[in-house]
XYZ file of C-alpha atoms in Angstrom:
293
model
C 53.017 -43.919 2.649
C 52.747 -41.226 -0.054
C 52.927 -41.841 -3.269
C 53.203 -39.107 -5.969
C 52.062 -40.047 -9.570
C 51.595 -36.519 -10.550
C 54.490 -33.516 -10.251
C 51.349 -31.285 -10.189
C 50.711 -33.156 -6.464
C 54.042 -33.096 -5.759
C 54.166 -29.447 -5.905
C 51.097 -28.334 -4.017
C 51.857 -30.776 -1.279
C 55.335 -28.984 -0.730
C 54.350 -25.841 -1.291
C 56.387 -25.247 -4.502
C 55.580 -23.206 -7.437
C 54.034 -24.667 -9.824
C 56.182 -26.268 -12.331
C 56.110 -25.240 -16.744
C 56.171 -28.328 -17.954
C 53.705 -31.293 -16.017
C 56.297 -34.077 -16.648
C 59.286 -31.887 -15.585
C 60.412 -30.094 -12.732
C 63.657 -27.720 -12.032
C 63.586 -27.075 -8.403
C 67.253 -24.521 -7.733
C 67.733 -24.623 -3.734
C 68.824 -22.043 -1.302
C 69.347 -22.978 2.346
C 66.418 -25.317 2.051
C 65.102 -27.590 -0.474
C 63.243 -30.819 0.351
C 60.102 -32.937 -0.004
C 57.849 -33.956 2.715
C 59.814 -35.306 5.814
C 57.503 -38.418 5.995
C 58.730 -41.467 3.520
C 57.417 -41.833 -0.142
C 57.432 -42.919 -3.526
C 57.028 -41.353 -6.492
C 56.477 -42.009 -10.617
C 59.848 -39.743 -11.404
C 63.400 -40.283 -11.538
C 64.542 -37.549 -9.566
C 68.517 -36.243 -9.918
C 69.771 -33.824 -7.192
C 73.048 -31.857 -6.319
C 73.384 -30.808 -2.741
C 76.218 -29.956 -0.463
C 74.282 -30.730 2.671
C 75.269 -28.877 6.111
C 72.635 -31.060 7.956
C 69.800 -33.434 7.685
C 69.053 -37.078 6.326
C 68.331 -38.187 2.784
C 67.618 -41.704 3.016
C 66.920 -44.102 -0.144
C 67.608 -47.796 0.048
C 69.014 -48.754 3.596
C 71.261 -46.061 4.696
C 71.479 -42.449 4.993
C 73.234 -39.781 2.862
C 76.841 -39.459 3.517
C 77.372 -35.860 3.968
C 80.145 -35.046 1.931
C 79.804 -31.778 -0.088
C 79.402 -31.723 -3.766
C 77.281 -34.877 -3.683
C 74.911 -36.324 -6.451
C 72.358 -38.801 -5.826
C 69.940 -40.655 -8.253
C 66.764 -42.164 -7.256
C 64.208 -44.387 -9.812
C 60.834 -44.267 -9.618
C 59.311 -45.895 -6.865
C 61.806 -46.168 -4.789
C 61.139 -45.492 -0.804
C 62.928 -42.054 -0.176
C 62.507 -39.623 2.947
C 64.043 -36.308 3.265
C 64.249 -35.158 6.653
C 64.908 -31.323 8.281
C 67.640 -30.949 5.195
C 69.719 -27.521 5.134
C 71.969 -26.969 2.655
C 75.883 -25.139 2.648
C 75.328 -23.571 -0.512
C 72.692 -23.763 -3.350
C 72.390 -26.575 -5.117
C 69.352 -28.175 -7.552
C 66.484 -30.873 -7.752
C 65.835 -32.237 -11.176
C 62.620 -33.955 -11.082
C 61.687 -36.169 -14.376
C 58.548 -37.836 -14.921
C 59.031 -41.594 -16.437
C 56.525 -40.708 -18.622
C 58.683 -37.547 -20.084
C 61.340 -40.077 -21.585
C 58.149 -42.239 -23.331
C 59.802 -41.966 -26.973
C 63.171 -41.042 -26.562
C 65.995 -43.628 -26.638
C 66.474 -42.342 -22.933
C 63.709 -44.274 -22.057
C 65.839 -47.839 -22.427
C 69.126 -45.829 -21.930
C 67.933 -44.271 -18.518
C 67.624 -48.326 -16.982
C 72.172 -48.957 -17.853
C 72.865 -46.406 -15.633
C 73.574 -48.271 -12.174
C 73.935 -45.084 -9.837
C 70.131 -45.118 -10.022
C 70.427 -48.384 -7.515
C 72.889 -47.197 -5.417
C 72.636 -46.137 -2.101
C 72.297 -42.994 -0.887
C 75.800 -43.983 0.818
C 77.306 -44.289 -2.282
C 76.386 -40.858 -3.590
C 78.487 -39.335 -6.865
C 81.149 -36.669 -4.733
C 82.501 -33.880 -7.187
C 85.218 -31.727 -7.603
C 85.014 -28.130 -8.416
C 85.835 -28.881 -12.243
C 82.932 -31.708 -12.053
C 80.318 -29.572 -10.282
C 80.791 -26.979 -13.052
C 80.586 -29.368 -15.580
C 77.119 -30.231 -13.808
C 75.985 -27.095 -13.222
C 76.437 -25.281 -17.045
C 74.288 -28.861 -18.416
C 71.631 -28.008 -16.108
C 71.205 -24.126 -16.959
C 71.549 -25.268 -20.424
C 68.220 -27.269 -19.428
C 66.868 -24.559 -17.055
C 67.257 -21.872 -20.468
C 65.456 -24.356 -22.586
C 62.786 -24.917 -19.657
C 62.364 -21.584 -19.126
C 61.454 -20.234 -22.518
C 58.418 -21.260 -24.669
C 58.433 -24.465 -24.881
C 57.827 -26.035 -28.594
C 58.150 -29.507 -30.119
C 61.555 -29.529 -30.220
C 62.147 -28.569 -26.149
C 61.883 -31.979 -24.996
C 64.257 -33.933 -27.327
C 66.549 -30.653 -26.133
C 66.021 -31.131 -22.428
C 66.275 -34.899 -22.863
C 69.746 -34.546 -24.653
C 71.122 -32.610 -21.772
C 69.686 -34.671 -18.921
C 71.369 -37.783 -20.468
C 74.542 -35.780 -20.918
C 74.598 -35.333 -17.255
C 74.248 -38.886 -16.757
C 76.808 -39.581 -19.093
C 79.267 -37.498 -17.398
C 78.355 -38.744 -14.072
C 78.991 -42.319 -14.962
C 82.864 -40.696 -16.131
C 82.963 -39.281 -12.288
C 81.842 -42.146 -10.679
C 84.839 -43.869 -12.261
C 86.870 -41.474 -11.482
C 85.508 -41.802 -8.130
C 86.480 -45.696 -7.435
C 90.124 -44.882 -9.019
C 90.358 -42.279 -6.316
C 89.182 -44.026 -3.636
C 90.873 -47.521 -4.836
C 92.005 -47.991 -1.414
C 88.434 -48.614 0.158
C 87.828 -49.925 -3.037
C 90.401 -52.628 -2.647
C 89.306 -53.470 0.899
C 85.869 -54.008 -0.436
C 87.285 -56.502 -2.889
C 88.980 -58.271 -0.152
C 86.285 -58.330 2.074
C 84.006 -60.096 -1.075
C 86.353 -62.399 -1.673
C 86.999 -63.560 2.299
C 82.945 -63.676 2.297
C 82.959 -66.071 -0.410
C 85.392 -68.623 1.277
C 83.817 -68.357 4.570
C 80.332 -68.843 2.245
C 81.721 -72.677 1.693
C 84.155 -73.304 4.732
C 81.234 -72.720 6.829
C 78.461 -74.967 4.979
C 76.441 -72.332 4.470
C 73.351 -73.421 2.910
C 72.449 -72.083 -1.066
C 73.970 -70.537 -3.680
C 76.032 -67.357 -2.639
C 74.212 -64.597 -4.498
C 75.268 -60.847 -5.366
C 72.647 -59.269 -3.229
C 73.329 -61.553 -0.169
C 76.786 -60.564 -0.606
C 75.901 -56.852 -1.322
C 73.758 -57.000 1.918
C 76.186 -58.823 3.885
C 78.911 -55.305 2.613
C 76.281 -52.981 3.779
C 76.350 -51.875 0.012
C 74.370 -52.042 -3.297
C 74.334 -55.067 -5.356
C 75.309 -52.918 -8.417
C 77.851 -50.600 -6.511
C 79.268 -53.667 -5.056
C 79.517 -55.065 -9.079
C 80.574 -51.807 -10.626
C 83.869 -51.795 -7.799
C 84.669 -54.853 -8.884
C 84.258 -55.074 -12.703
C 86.646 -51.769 -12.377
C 89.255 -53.319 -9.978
C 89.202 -56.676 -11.199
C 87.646 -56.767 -14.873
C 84.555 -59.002 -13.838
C 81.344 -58.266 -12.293
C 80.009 -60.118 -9.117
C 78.319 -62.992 -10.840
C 81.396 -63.569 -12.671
C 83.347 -63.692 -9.044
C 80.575 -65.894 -7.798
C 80.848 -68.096 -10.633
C 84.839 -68.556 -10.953
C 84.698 -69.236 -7.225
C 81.950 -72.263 -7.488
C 84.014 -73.849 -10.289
C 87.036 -73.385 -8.720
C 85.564 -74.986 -5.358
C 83.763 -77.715 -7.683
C 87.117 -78.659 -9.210
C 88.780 -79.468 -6.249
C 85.831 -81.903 -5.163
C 85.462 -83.927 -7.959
C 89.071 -84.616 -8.340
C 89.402 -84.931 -4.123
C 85.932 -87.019 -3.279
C 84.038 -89.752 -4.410
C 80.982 -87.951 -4.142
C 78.769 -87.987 -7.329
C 78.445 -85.263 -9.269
C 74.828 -84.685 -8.398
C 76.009 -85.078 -4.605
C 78.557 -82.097 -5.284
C 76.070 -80.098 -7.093
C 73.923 -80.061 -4.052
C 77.051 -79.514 -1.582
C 77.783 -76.401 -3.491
C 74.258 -75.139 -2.845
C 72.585 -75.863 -6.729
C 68.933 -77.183 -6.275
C 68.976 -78.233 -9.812
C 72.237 -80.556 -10.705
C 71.959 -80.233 -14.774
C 72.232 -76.535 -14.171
C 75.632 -77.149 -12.197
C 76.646 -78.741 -15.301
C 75.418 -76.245 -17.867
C 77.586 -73.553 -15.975
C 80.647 -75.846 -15.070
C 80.901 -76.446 -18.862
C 80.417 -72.758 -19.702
C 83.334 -71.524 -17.624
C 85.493 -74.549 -18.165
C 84.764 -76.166 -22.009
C 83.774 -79.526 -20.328
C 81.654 -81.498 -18.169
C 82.153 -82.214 -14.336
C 82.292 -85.721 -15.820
C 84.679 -84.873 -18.213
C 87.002 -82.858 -16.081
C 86.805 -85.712 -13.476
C 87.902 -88.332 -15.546
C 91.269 -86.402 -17.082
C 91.564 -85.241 -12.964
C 92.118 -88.572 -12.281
C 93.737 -89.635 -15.820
């Protein structure tokens, strides 16, 4: 598999021009605009706008869901093909060495935004307003890019890069308000997995990725849907629901509280109690004897 550490390589390999700066690329699209069809990694976080008439992008497990308008975000070294892509209209390929946000509070920012582990499945879709928004940041950092660049271009570029990220973390919750119905199915689902998780004696803790993978989704797209339908994050879920399900077996079996620990899939008992007392204020030892008081 290909792996680019250089957008220098990047370039040649694709045939593109080379690019101004060696940390950052612009790449504005016509009809085509792709890397290499064959899968590969790369050193960059890479930010794209496409409204794709046909073709596969494919990050993560699944394939691009072709909805016009779309925004995907991919991290650095993450496994990413591009295959026969054409596009409806022109769109753009922002391509950012890691290396170009090395002292810039980007560089710890960059890592809170969650769309950079979605799936390409769960792609940013924008409305006219939005894709305007998008498109004025990035000729704001294609003017900047384009002229001679001094010691002030980067912290420049950098400022409007993270604006687009900041404004695409607003869409994206605009995006699970407006589609609150799937939204709210994907809750339900979650929460049906979690019962049939102990019904069935399933063996182990019930985990957000496990769950995620079980949804077909991301573990942090399936925790951003529900910390903004429900207020708490998947852990949180996961947690509430192995209290809850601890609770009713220490106040309906005899089974010791080591025994229960183990039932509910924790290897290690005294960390059953550490998070038993967290959520609740007391012990399972405590909360059995006033269950029974």
């Amino acid at each position: 598999m290909k792996h680019y550490k250089s957008l220098i390589d990047l370039h040649r390999t694709n045939g593109f021009k080379l690019p101004e700066n060696p940390q950052l690329s612009l790449l504005e699209c016509d009809k085509t605009c792709f890397i290499e069809d064959t899968e590969f990694t790369t050193d960059f976080y890479i930010i794209g706008l496409k409204k794709i008439a046909s073709g596969v992008i494919r990050y993560g497990r699944t394939n691009y869901d072709h909805e016009n308008g779309s925004m995907y975000f991919i991290k650095p070294r993450q496994v990413v093909s591009m295959n026969n892509l054409e596009l409806e209209e022109e769109g753009f390929m922002m391509i950012i060495h890691e290396d170009f946000l090395n002292g810039h509070p980007l560089q710890q920012k960059i890592r809170s935004y969650n769309f950079f582990e979605y799936q390409t499945n769960e792609a940013l879709h924008l409305s006219p307003k939005e894709e305007q928004v998008i498109w004025e940041l990035y000729k704001k950092i294609e003017q900047e890019y384009d002229n001679n660049q001094d010691e002030y271009s980067q912290d420049i570029m950098l400022g409007y890069i993270e604006s687009i990220l900041k404004f695409s973390q607003r869409f994206y919750k605009r995006q699970f308000i407006n589609r609150n119905q799937l939204s709210g199915h994907l809750c339900n689902k979650f929460d049906s997995m979690l019962y049939s998780f102990f019904s069935d004696g399933t063996e182990g803790l019930p985990t957000v990725k496990l769950m995620a993978d079980k949804l077909n989704v991301s573990a942090r797209y399936l925790t951003d849907v529900l910390k903004q339908e429900t207020g708490k994050t998947a852990i949180e879920h996961i947690h509430l629901y192995l209290v809850s399900e601890a609770k009713n077996r220490l106040i309906l079996n005899n089974s010791s509280i080591a025994e229960i620990a183990y039932q509910l899939g924790f290897e290690n008992p005294p960390y059953f109690t550490r998070l038993f007392k967290k959520e609740v204020g007391i012990t399972p030892k405590e909360f059995r004897k006033i269950g029974f008081n």
